[in-house]
Rosetta silent file (secondary structure, phi, psi, omega in degrees, C-alpha in Angstrom):
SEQUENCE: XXXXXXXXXXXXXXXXXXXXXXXXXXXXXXXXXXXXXXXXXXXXXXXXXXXXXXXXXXXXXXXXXXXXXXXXXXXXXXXXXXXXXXXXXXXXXXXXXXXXXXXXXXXXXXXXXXXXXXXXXXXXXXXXXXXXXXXXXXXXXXXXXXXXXXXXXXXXXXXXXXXXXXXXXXXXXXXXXXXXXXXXXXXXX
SCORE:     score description
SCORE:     0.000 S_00000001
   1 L     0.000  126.722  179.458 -112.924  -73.713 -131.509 S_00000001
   2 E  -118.859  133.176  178.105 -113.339  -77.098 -129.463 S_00000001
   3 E  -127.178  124.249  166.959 -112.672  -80.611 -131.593 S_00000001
   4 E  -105.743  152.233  166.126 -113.357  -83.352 -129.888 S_00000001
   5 E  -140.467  143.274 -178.231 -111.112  -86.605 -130.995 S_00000001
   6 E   -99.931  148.804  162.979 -111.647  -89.777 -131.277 S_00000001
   7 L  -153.939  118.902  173.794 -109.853  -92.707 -132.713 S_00000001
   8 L   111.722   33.436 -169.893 -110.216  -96.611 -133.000 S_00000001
   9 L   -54.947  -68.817  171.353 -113.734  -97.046 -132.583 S_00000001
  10 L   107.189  -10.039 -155.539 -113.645 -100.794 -133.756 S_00000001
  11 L    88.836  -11.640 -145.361 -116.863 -100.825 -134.367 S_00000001
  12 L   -91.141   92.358  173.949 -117.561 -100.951 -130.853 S_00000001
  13 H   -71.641  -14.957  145.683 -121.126  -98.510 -130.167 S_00000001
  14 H   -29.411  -63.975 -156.556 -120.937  -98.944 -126.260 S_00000001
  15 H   -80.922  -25.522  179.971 -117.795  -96.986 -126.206 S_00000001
  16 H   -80.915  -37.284  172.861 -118.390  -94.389 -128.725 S_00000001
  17 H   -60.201  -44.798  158.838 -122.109  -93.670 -126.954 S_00000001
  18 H   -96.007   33.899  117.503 -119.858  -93.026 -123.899 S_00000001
  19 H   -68.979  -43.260 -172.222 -117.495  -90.794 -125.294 S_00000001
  20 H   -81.816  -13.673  167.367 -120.217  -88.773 -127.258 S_00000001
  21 L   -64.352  -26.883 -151.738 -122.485  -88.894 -123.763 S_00000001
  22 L   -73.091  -64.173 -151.084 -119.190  -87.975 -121.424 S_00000001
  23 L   -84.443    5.376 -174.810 -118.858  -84.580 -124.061 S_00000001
  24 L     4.426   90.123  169.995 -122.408  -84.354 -124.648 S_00000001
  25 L    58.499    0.780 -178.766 -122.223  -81.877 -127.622 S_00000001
  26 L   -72.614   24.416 -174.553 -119.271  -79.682 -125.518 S_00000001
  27 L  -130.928 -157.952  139.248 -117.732  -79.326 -128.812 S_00000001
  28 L  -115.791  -32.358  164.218 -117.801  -77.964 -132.452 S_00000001
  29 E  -116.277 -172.115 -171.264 -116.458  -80.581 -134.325 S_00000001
  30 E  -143.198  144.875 -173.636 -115.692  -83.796 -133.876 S_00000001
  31 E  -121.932  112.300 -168.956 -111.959  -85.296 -135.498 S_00000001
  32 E   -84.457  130.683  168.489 -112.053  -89.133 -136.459 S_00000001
  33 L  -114.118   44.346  175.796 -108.386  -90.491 -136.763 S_00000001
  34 L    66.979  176.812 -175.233 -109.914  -93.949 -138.921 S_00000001
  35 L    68.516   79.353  178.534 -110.521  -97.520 -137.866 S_00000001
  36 L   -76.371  -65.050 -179.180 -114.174  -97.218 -137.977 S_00000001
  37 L  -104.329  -30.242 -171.565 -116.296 -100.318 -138.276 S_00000001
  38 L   -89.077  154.875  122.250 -113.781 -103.292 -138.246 S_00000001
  39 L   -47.013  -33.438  163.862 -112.398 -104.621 -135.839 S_00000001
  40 L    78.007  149.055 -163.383 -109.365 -105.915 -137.673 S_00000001
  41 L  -105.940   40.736  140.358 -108.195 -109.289 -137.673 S_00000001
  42 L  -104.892    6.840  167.479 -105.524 -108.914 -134.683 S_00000001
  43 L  -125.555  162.276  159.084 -107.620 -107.634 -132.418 S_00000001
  44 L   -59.926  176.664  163.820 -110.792 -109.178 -130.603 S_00000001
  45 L   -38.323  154.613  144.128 -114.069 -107.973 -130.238 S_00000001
  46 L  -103.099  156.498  168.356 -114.294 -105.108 -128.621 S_00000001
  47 L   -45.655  133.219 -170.354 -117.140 -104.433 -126.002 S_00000001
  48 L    46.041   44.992  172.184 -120.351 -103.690 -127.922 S_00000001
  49 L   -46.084  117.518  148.875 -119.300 -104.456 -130.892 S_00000001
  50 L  -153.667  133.533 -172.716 -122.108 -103.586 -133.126 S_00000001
  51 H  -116.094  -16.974  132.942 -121.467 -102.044 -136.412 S_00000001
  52 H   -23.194  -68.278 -163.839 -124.784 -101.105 -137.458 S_00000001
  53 H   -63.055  -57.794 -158.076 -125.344  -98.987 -134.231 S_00000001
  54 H   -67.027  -24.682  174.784 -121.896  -97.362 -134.697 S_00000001
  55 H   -84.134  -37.066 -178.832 -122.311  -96.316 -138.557 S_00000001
  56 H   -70.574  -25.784 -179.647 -125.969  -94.919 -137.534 S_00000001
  57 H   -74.534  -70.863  160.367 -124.785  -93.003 -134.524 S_00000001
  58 H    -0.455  -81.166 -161.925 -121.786  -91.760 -137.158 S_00000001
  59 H   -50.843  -30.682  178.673 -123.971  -91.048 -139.683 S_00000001
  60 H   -55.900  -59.000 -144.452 -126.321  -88.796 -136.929 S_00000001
  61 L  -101.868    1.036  172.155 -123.147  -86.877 -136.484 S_00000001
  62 L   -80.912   14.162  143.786 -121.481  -85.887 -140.123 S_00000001
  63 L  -105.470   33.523  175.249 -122.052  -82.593 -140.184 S_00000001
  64 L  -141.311    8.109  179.837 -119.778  -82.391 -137.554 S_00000001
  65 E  -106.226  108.452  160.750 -117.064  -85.449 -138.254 S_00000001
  66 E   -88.290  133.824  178.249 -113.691  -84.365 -140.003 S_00000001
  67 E  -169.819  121.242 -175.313 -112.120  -87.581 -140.494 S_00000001
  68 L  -109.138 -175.911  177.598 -109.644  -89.867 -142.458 S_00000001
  69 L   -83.493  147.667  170.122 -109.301  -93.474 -143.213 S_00000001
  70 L   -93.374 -176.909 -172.094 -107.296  -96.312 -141.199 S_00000001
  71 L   -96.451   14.581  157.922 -105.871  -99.337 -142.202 S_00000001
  72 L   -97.492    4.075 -159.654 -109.326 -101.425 -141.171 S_00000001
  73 L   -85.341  170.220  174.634 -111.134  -98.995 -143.217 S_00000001
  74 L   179.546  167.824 -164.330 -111.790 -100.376 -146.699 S_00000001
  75 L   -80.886    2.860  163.038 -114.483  -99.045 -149.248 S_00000001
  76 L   -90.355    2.721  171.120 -117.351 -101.498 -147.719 S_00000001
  77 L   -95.021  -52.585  158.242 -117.000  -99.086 -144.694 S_00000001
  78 H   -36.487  -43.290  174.859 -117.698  -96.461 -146.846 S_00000001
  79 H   -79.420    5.348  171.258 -121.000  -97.930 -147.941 S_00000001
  80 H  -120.365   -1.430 -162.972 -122.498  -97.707 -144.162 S_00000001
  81 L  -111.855  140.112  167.119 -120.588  -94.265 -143.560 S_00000001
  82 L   -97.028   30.939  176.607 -122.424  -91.602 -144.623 S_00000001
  83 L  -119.468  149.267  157.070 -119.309  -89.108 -144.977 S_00000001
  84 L   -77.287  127.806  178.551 -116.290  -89.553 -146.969 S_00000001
  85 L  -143.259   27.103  157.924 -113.818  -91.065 -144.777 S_00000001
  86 L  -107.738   13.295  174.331 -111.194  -92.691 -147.213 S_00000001
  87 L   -64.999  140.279 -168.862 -108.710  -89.994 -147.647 S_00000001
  88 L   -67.675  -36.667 -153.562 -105.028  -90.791 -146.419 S_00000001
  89 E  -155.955  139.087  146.912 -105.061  -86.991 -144.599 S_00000001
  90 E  -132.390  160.748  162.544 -106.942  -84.084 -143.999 S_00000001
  91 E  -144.127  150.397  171.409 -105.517  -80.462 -142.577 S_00000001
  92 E  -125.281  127.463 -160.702 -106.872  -77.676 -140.901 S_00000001
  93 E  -108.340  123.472  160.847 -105.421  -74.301 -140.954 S_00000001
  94 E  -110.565  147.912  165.487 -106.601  -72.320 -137.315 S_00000001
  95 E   -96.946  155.299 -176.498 -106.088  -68.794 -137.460 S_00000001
  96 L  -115.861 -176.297  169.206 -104.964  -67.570 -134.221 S_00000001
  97 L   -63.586  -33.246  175.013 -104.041  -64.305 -132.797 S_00000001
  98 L  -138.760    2.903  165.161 -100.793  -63.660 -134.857 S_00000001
  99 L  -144.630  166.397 -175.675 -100.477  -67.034 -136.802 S_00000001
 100 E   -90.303  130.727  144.498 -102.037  -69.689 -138.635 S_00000001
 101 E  -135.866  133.103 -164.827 -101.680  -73.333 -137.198 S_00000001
 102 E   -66.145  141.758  163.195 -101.711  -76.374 -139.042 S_00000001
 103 E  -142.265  118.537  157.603 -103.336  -79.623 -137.648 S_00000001
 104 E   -88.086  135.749 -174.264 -102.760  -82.641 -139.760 S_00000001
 105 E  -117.588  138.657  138.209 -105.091  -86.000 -139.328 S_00000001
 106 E   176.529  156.203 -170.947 -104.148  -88.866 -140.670 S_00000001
 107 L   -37.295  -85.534 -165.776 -104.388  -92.882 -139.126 S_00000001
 108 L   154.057  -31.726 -164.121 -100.449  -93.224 -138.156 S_00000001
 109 L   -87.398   -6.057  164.873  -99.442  -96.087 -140.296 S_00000001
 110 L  -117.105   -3.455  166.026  -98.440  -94.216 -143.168 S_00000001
 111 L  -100.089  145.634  168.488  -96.197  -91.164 -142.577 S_00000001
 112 L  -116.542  177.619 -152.228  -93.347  -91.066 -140.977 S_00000001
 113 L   -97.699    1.786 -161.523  -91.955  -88.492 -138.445 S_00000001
 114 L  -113.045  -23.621 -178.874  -88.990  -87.907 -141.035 S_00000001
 115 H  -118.704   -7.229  174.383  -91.368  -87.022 -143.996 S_00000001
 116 H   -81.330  -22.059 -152.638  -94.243  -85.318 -141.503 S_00000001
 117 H   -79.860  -38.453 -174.293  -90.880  -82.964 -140.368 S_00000001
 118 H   -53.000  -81.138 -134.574  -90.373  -82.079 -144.743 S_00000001
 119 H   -91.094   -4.752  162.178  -93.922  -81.213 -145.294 S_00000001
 120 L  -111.905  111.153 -169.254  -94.858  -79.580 -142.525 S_00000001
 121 L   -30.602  148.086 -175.869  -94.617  -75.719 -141.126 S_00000001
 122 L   -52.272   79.465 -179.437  -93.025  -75.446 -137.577 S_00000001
 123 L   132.124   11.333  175.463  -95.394  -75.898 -134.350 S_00000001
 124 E   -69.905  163.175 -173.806  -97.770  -77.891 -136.635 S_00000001
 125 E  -102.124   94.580 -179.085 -100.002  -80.304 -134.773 S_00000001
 126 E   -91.175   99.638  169.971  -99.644  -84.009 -135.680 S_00000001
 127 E  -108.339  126.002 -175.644 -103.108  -86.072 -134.926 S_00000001
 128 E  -139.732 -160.814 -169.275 -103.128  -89.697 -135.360 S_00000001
 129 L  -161.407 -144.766 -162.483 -104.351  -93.015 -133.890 S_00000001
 130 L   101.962  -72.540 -140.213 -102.983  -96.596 -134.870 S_00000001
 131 L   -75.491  -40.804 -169.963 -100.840  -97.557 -132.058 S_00000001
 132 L    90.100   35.700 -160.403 -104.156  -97.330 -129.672 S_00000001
 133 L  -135.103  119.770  170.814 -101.261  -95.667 -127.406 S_00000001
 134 E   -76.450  150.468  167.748 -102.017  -92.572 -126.149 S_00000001
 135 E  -178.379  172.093 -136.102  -98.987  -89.541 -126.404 S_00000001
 136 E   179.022   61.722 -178.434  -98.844  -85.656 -126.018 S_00000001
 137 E  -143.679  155.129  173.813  -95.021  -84.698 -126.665 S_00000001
 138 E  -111.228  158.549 -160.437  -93.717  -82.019 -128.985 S_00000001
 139 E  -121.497  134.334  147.725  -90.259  -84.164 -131.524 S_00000001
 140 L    54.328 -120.066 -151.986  -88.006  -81.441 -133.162 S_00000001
 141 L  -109.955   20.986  178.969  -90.595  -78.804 -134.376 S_00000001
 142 E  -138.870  149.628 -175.176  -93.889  -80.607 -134.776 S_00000001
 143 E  -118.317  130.251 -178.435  -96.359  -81.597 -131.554 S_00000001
 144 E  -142.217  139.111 -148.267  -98.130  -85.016 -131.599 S_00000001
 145 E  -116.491   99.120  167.298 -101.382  -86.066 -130.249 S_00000001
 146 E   -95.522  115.649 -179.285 -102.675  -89.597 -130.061 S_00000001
 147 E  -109.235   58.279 -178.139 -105.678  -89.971 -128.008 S_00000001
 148 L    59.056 -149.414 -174.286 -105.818  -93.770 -128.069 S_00000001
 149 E  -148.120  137.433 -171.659 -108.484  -95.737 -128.631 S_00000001
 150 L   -64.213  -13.819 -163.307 -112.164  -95.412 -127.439 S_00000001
 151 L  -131.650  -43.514  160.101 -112.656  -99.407 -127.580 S_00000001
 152 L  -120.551   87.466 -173.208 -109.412 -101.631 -127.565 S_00000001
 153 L   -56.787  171.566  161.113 -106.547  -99.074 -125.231 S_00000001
 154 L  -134.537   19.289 -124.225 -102.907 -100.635 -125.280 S_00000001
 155 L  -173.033  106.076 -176.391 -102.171  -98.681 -123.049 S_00000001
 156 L   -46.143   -4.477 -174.889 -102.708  -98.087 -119.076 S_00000001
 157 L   -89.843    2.026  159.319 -104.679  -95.153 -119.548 S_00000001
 158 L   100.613 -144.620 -178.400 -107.636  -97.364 -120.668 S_00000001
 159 E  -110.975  129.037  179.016 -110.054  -96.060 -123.152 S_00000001
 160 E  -126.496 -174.964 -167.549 -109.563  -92.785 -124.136 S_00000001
 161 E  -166.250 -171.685 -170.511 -110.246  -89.942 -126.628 S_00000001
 162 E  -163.453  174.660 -169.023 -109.394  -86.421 -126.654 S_00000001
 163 E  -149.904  123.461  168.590 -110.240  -82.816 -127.108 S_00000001
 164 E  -117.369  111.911  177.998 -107.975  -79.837 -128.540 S_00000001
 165 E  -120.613  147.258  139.228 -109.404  -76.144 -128.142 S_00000001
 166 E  -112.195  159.349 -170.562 -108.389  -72.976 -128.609 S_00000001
 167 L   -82.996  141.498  176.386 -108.582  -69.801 -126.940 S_00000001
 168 L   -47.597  -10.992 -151.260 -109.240  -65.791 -127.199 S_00000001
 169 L  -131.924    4.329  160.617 -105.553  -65.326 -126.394 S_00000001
 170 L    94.990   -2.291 -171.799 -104.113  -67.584 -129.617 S_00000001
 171 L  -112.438  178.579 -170.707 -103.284  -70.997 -127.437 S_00000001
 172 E  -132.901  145.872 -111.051 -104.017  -74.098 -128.040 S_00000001
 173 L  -147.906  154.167  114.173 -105.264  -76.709 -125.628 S_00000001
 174 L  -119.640  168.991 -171.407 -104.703  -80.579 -126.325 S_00000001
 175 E  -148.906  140.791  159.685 -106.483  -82.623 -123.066 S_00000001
 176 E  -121.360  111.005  142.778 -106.349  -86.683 -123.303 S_00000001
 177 E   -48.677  120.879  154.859 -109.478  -88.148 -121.516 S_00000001
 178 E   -84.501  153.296 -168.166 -110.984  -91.471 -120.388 S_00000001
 179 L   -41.840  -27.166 -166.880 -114.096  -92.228 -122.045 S_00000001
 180 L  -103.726    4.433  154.530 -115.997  -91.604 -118.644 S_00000001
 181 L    95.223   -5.987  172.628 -114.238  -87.742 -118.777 S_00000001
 182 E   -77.947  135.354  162.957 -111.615  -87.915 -115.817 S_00000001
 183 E   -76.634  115.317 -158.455 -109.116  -86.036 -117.237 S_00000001
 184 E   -88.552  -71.285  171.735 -105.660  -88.044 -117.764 S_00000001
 185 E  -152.835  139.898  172.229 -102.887  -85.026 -119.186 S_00000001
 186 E  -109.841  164.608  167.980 -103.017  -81.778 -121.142 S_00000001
 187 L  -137.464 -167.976 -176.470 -100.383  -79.455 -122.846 S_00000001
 188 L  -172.647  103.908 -158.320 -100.701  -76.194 -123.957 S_00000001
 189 L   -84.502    0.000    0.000  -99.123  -75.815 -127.718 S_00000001
């Protein structure tokens, strides 16, 4: 199973046409971590801002987007997305060769790493977005994946996105990309 993920799209359809060009279809699903359409009103513009093009490209693509809402998201987002994408969380159970592993989505701004550590089984897989800060470290017992943001980075690694696969042999892959597909760092969970 290959997920590609994205997070912080901004509205911006420039950057999201090159992310989904870079993986051209090299995936099975594709995992949104919110901040869809808005821009939000601390950040600028982002390049290609258009948020028509970016809910129609979306919309092209929901029977392949697992995805939850951000804190720019609001229920007038909802009315251009043609998916539900206002849920706090989703999880996905993978089975593997001798265990199940957990991946939890959800934006970043509303969990903490002290109540993700309670609710969640050991080696789970924490995916978020927010910060626009890329990171790839396992905390205690849970491994957490940000892959930035496709449109406004914070971050020196520009704009990026990310991809988590797994394998015939049970592992698990995470890879953080720039949008244009040079590969930045991976781990292997």
């Amino acid at each position: 199973m290959k997920f590609l993920i994205l997070s912080d799209i901004h509205g911006s359809a420039k950057s999201l046409e090159t992310a989904l060009s870079t993986f051209d279809n090299k995936y099975d699903s594709i995992i949104i971590c919110g901040d869809y359409l808005n821009h939000g009103p601390r950040n600028p513009l982002p390049d290609g801002w258009d948020t028509k093009k970016t809910a129609q490209i979306l919309n092209s693509l929901k029977e392949k987007i697992i995805c939850v809402r951000g804190n720019c998201d609001s229920e007038v987002d909802q009315m251009m997305l043609e998916f539900p994408c206002l849920t706090s969380y989703t999880t996905i159970a993978l089975p593997l060769k001798e265990k199940i592993r957990r991946l939890f989505i959800h934006h970043g701004h509303l969990y903490t790493h002290e109540e993700l550590l309670s609710w969640l089984p050991e080696d789970s897989i924490v995916i978020s977005g927010h910060t626009h800060i890329t990171n790839l470290e396992k905390k205690d017992n849970l491994y957490y994946f940000n892959p930035g943001s496709i449109s406004l980075p914070k971050c020196d690694d520009g704009k990026t996105c990310g991809i988590i696969e797994t394998d015939e042999n049970g592992r698990i892959t995470a890879s953080l990309y720039e949008i244009s597909g040079k590969m930045i760092r991976e781990m292997i969970f």
